[in-house]
Amino acid sequence: MRAYSLIAPAKINLYLEIVGDRPDGYHELIMILQSISLADRLYLRPLSVDKIRLHCDHPKVPRDHTNLAYRAAELMFQKFSGPTGVEIIIDKQIPVGAGLAGGSADAAAVLAGIDLMWDLGLTQGELQELGAQLGSDIPFCLQGGMALALGRGEVLSPLPDVDRLFVVLGKYRSLSVSTPWAYNQYRTQFGHTYRQDQAARDMRHQQFSSGALLKALTQLAKGTNQGDGKVSQSLHNDLEQVVLPAYPQVQQLREQFQRLEGSGTLMSGSGPTVFALAESQLAAERIRDAVQAAFPDPDLGVWIARFCRNGVQVV
Ligand code: C5P
């Protein structure tokens, strides 16, 4: 049995609409998710003792069952009573508590890596089903690329790749937003809007089309719609309505991104990462430099990444 090295890309939300409550306490969503080249690297190797060991030198990443990657290994043990123990080393590059699905990406890599290490031969669908038991974003992290995500976020339809685009991401390192908090706030403040007119929301759910966004992104990638606002009009995240007022720093960062470019700015997931899309590396670097000049705060991390076609991959 050999060791494996995997990359686990982060995701951004190009669209997130909350369309209803679910009996399981989650929310019914319409999302468009996109993998980006900002990725963690994981090393998995078999252990002779029947144990899970997790190492990560990032101070905010737990090494026990509170880490989703650890729980992914536990789930594999539970389902397949593994022939070996597993050592997991996480080289953390994706900011933590950021709305970029870093924890879900790591868990996805652990599922895929253990499948290979124990030679289980699981299909992508079977891995995604296991992933969905642990977290709503994990099936997407396995699949990657661009996808429409419905249900809790685990019902995926792949969308055509627009992989020439760049994204500039900004996050205050010391700031993280609790995802359950963000959804609960939304439910408390805005739940009445979808509850009052659930029929209209259901209809929207069925009829949602990603066409306008895809067209605008394709044009942006070809350099034919810079600055005409079409991408901006199609990007949307309902959770901004609760997160931005509660975190004025994030609101200001988003406003700065918005001022700098014409290609579209949004908060990813439950935040607090905000991002701007750019049609070239040069445009991305200009945005990064201008954001850093406007907010010369060592706590602010700014990253440039590319859209990418893959989810978890063995390297
Ligand atoms: O599925 P996951 O564990 O990643 O979700 C984290 C939290 O986000 C959930 O506990 C829930 O509070 C919220 N959530 C939700 N509806 C979704 C996805 C997540 O309310 N569709």
XYZ file of C-alpha atoms and ligand atoms in Angstrom:
336
model
C 0.000 0.000 0.000
C 1.492 3.299 -1.077
C 1.287 6.946 -0.072
C -0.666 9.538 -2.061
C -0.305 13.256 -2.612
C -3.446 15.168 -3.579
C -4.430 18.717 -4.377
C -7.703 20.060 -3.023
C -8.873 23.261 -4.768
C -10.930 25.950 -3.044
C -14.268 27.082 -4.471
C -15.965 30.415 -4.914
C -19.681 31.044 -5.196
C -20.610 32.988 -8.300
C -24.235 32.768 -7.228
C -25.993 31.826 -3.974
C -29.731 32.189 -3.556
C -31.657 30.848 -0.575
C -34.984 29.583 -1.818
C -36.482 27.953 1.273
C -36.200 26.159 4.604
C -35.786 22.415 4.680
C -37.217 19.989 7.196
C -33.646 18.863 8.055
C -32.802 22.397 9.276
C -30.738 23.250 6.204
C -31.725 25.675 3.451
C -32.760 24.910 -0.077
C -30.240 26.642 -2.320
C -29.484 27.618 -5.886
C -25.744 28.065 -6.298
C -23.173 28.333 -9.031
C -19.845 27.069 -7.753
C -16.437 27.409 -9.360
C -13.154 25.684 -8.437
C -10.077 27.885 -8.287
C -6.373 27.172 -8.360
C -5.852 28.238 -4.734
C -5.523 24.762 -3.240
C -4.397 22.771 -0.208
C -2.040 19.858 -0.668
C -2.605 16.657 1.292
C -0.286 13.717 1.841
C -1.839 10.437 2.904
C 0.102 7.388 3.954
C -0.780 4.044 5.498
C 0.056 3.436 9.165
C 0.737 0.012 10.641
C -1.376 0.926 13.675
C -5.144 1.146 13.380
C -5.327 4.918 13.880
C -6.003 8.269 12.246
C -3.229 10.821 12.663
C -3.647 14.308 11.293
C -0.905 16.933 11.072
C -1.230 20.521 9.990
C 1.007 23.366 11.036
C -1.702 26.029 10.614
C -2.659 27.214 14.130
C -6.382 27.415 13.303
C -6.700 23.873 11.924
C -7.732 21.315 14.562
C -6.127 17.866 14.525
C -9.003 15.907 16.005
C -12.547 14.941 15.021
C -13.586 18.595 14.934
C -11.689 18.714 11.624
C -13.841 17.630 8.681
C -10.868 15.845 7.089
C -10.471 13.740 10.241
C -14.192 12.925 10.165
C -13.846 11.890 6.524
C -11.202 9.335 7.580
C -13.439 8.149 10.452
C -16.313 7.649 8.020
C -14.098 5.546 5.743
C -13.048 3.386 8.717
C -16.653 2.982 9.769
C -17.826 1.967 6.277
C -14.905 -0.134 5.109
C -13.114 -1.234 8.319
C -9.807 -0.259 6.724
C -6.825 -2.573 6.429
C -4.411 0.130 7.679
C -4.327 3.263 9.765
C -4.004 6.599 7.969
C -1.649 9.505 8.418
C -2.876 12.774 6.909
C -0.637 15.791 6.460
C -2.347 18.999 5.352
C -0.331 21.770 3.739
C -2.836 24.566 4.266
C -2.927 27.214 1.552
C -6.672 27.988 1.507
C -7.554 30.589 4.157
C -9.460 29.093 7.101
C -13.067 30.077 7.931
C -13.176 32.002 4.689
C -16.229 30.845 2.709
C -13.901 29.058 0.265
C -14.727 25.478 1.362
C -11.158 24.796 2.530
C -12.282 22.248 5.159
C -14.624 20.552 2.685
C -11.851 20.372 0.068
C -9.550 18.635 2.566
C -12.295 16.175 3.518
C -12.940 15.467 -0.166
C -9.224 14.735 -0.672
C -9.190 12.360 2.308
C -12.146 10.395 0.885
C -10.524 10.168 -2.558
C -7.074 9.373 -1.114
C -8.259 6.597 1.210
C -10.302 5.087 -1.620
C -7.059 4.781 -3.594
C -4.894 3.728 -0.667
C -7.194 0.892 0.365
C -7.931 0.057 -3.274
C -11.697 0.280 -2.713
C -12.574 1.194 -6.293
C -15.397 3.564 -5.327
C -17.048 5.494 -8.149
C -17.151 9.300 -8.190
C -20.885 9.040 -7.359
C -20.202 6.801 -4.349
C -17.508 9.147 -3.073
C -19.849 12.108 -3.507
C -22.574 10.291 -1.582
C -20.168 9.678 1.308
C -19.061 13.311 1.104
C -22.644 14.584 1.290
C -23.030 12.793 4.646
C -20.265 14.992 6.048
C -20.906 18.394 4.452
C -22.902 20.019 1.675
C -19.865 21.330 -0.269
C -17.866 18.085 -0.321
C -19.512 16.538 -3.421
C -18.621 19.665 -5.387
C -15.056 19.681 -4.038
C -14.651 16.148 -5.432
C -16.132 17.046 -8.802
C -14.703 20.542 -9.388
C -14.965 22.836 -12.401
C -18.116 24.916 -12.588
C -21.451 23.506 -11.475
C -25.013 24.398 -10.684
C -25.669 23.152 -7.143
C -29.202 22.649 -5.833
C -30.731 21.055 -2.738
C -28.390 21.598 0.218
C -25.685 22.239 -2.366
C -25.011 18.569 -3.029
C -27.210 18.087 -6.132
C -24.801 18.988 -8.922
C -25.064 19.621 -12.647
C -21.761 20.403 -14.360
C -21.614 23.647 -16.363
C -19.272 24.388 -19.270
C -15.806 25.511 -18.205
C -14.750 29.141 -18.453
C -11.281 28.440 -17.214
C -9.348 31.389 -18.547
C -10.573 33.805 -15.916
C -8.679 35.094 -12.904
C -9.936 35.952 -9.466
C -8.494 38.246 -6.807
C -9.488 37.240 -3.279
C -9.310 39.358 -0.143
C -9.710 38.147 3.418
C -8.754 39.534 6.811
C -6.742 36.682 8.298
C -8.023 37.171 11.844
C -11.669 37.291 10.757
C -13.874 34.276 10.166
C -17.640 33.956 9.838
C -19.592 31.020 11.221
C -21.645 29.463 8.413
C -24.499 28.291 10.725
C -24.639 31.827 12.158
C -24.938 33.373 8.680
C -27.745 31.025 7.615
C -29.575 31.442 10.936
C -29.377 35.215 10.652
C -30.747 35.044 7.134
C -33.591 32.800 8.226
C -34.446 35.151 11.116
C -34.255 38.355 9.083
C -35.485 37.282 5.662
C -37.157 33.886 6.117
C -40.587 35.519 5.972
C -39.922 36.621 2.370
C -39.584 33.108 1.030
C -42.104 31.605 3.436
C -44.802 34.053 2.341
C -44.396 33.180 -1.261
C -43.034 29.669 -1.290
C -44.869 28.873 -4.518
C -42.978 31.635 -6.317
C -39.695 30.433 -4.804
C -40.400 26.841 -5.859
C -41.076 28.056 -9.363
C -37.830 30.045 -9.387
C -36.002 26.936 -8.191
C -37.308 24.961 -11.127
C -36.752 27.657 -13.684
C -33.396 29.052 -12.614
C -31.112 29.496 -15.568
C -27.371 29.968 -15.404
C -27.364 31.119 -19.045
C -26.893 34.866 -18.515
C -23.977 34.407 -16.130
C -22.299 31.841 -18.373
C -22.629 34.061 -21.399
C -21.234 37.072 -19.547
C -18.312 35.030 -18.157
C -17.479 33.607 -21.573
C -17.459 37.109 -23.039
C -15.278 38.333 -20.202
C -12.829 35.455 -20.791
C -12.684 36.427 -24.479
C -12.121 40.058 -23.532
C -15.289 41.246 -25.246
C -17.313 42.622 -22.353
C -14.845 44.269 -20.014
C -16.538 46.803 -17.874
C -20.006 46.562 -19.308
C -21.374 45.259 -16.034
C -22.985 42.078 -17.373
C -21.024 39.789 -15.067
C -21.698 42.065 -12.087
C -25.414 41.908 -12.787
C -25.375 38.115 -12.744
C -23.281 37.606 -9.604
C -25.348 37.349 -6.447
C -25.088 36.090 -2.870
C -28.084 36.337 -0.495
C -25.795 35.916 2.536
C -24.198 39.313 1.822
C -27.376 40.844 3.252
C -26.560 39.530 6.731
C -22.766 39.244 6.720
C -21.822 42.655 5.273
C -23.810 44.760 7.787
C -22.347 42.706 10.663
C -18.756 43.052 9.396
C -18.174 46.659 8.210
C -14.527 45.824 7.406
C -15.698 43.261 4.844
C -18.245 45.700 3.448
C -15.474 48.289 2.946
C -13.224 45.750 1.272
C -16.029 44.745 -1.061
C -16.699 48.398 -1.915
C -13.026 48.897 -2.711
C -13.006 45.849 -5.015
C -16.132 47.207 -6.689
C -14.564 50.615 -7.277
C -11.486 49.076 -8.865
C -12.864 46.908 -11.569
C -15.807 46.450 -13.848
C -15.926 42.690 -14.012
C -17.821 41.679 -10.920
C -17.288 41.545 -7.175
C -18.935 39.298 -4.615
C -18.584 37.709 -1.196
C -17.981 33.963 -1.427
C -20.270 31.606 0.527
C -20.844 32.816 4.075
C -17.736 34.992 3.800
C -15.762 36.825 4.843
C -13.707 36.436 1.634
C -14.645 38.872 -1.102
C -13.405 38.516 -4.630
C -13.213 40.315 -7.959
C -13.075 38.625 -11.336
C -10.425 39.671 -13.855
C -9.889 38.800 -17.490
C -6.091 38.530 -17.300
C -3.208 38.038 -14.908
C -2.231 41.673 -15.466
C -5.720 42.953 -14.614
C -5.718 40.733 -11.505
C -2.328 42.073 -10.391
C -3.535 45.658 -10.846
C -6.558 44.967 -8.636
C -4.379 43.226 -6.015
C -1.882 46.104 -5.908
C -4.623 48.722 -5.658
C -6.408 46.862 -2.836
C -3.156 46.488 -0.917
C -2.385 50.185 -1.424
C -5.867 51.206 -0.245
C -5.740 48.907 2.827
C -2.120 48.671 3.970
C -3.117 46.306 6.779
C -0.875 43.273 7.438
C -3.977 41.362 8.534
C -5.421 41.577 5.021
C -4.487 38.637 2.814
C -4.853 39.088 -0.958
C -4.494 36.160 -3.350
C -4.652 35.748 -7.116
C -6.013 32.477 -8.493
C -7.390 31.117 -11.758
C -10.622 29.335 -12.452
C -9.808 25.629 -12.747
C -11.519 22.587 -14.229
C -10.645 20.025 -11.633
C -11.737 19.108 -8.150
C -9.578 16.882 -5.953
C -6.699 15.402 -7.940
C -3.895 12.975 -7.273
C -0.519 14.489 -8.154
O -23.224 21.180 5.199
P -22.294 21.967 6.038
O -21.926 21.255 7.312
O -21.087 22.460 5.322
O -23.093 23.251 6.474
C -22.655 24.088 7.514
C -23.834 24.833 8.076
O -24.335 25.743 7.104
C -25.012 23.975 8.449
O -24.870 23.506 9.766
C -26.178 24.934 8.307
O -26.265 25.747 9.454
C -25.745 25.818 7.165
N -26.309 25.391 5.867
C -27.655 25.569 5.615
N -28.171 25.172 4.415
C -27.379 24.623 3.462
C -26.001 24.439 3.703
C -25.494 24.843 4.922
O -28.391 26.075 6.464
N -27.908 24.255 2.321
